[in-house]
XYZ file of C-alpha atoms in Angstrom:
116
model
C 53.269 -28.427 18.887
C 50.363 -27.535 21.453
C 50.430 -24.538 20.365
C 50.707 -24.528 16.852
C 47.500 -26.755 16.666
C 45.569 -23.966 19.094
C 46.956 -21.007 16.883
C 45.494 -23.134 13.629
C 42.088 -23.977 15.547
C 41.692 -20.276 16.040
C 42.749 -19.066 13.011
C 40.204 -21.982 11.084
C 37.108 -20.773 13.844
C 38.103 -17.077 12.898
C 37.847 -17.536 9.017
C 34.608 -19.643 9.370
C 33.245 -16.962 11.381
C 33.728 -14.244 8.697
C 33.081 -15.817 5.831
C 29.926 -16.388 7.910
C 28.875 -12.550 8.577
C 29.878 -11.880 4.766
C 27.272 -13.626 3.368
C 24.709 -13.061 5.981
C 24.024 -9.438 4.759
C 24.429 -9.737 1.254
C 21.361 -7.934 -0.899
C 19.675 -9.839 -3.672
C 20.320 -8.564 -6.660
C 17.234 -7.357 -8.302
C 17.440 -10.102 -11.861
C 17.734 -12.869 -8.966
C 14.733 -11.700 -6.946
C 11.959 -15.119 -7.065
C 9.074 -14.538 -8.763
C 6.081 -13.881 -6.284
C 2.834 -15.275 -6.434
C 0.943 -12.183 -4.987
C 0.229 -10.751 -8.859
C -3.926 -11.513 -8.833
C -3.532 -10.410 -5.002
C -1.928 -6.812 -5.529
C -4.422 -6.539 -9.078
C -7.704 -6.994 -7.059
C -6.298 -4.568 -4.550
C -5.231 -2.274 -6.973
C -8.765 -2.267 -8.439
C -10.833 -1.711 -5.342
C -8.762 0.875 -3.835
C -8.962 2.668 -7.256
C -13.108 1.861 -7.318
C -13.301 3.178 -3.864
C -11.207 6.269 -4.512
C -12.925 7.384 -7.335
C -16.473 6.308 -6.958
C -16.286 4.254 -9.708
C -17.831 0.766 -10.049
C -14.759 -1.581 -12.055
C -14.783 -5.298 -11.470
C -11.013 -6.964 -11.462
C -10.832 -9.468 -14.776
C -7.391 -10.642 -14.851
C -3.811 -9.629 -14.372
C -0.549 -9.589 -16.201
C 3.320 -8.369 -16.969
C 3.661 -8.482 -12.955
C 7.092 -7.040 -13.050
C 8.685 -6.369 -9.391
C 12.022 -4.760 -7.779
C 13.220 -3.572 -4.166
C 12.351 -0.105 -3.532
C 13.015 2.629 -0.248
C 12.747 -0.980 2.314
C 9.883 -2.978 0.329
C 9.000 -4.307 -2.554
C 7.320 -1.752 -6.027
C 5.360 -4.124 -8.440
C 4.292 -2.571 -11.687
C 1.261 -4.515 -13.653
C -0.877 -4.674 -16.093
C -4.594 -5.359 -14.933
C -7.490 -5.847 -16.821
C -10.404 -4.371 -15.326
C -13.972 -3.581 -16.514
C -17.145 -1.390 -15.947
C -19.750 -3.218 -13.168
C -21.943 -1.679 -15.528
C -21.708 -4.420 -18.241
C -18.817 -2.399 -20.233
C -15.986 -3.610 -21.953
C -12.979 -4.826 -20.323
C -9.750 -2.505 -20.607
C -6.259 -3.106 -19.592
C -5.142 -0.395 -16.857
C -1.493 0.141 -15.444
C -1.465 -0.353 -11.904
C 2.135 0.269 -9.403
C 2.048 -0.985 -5.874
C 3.981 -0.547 -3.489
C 4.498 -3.035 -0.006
C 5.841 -4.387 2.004
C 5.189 -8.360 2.052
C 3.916 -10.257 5.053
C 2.401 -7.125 6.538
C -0.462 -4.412 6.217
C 1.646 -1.766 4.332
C 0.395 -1.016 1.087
C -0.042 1.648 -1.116
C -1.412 1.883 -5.035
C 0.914 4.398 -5.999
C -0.595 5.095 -9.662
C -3.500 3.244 -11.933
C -3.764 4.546 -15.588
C -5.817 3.216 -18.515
C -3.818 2.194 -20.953
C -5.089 3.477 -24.544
């Protein structure tokens, strides 16, 4: 009966233990990814690196349609930032896609169009 019991125990600690290492490593899926608060963050950015890139003077006004998804061991965010001219000119909504990854130093603006 000893042994029964230890062959159960076992069996019990062995299930546990992979049902365990299953779910450890499961990705997120991309629709279940939390929304992240770094939007206004990554739009400033995008704006000064583009400013300081092309010697161009455009003050960050707002951001918006922060849309976000895993990509090559980070994290791409495409957005829609408003930016205008330092210069007193009208604001204009640009399409900016960065590329990071969060909690570190690593970031790129991959592409910043105006949209017309």
């Amino acid at each position: 009966m000893k042994s029964l019991a230890a062959v159960l125990i076992v069996l019990a600690a062995a299930a546990v233990a992979a049902s365990a290492s299953e779910s450890e490593f499961k990705q997120t899926p991309v629709a279940d990814m939390p929304a992240d608060p770094r939007g206004p963050l990554l739009g400033r950015f995008a704006v000064l690196v583009y400013s300081l890139n092309r010697n161009r003077r455009l003050t960050y006004a707002g951001v918006s349609l922060v849309d976000q998804h895993p990509d090559k061991g980070g994290v791409r965010y495409q957005m829609v930032v408003t930016a205008a001219d330092a210069g007193g000119g009208a604001a204009a909504p640009y399409r900016a896609v960065v590329w990071g990854i969060p909690e570190t130093h690593a970031w790129m603006l991959l592409e910043f169009n105006r949209i017309n």
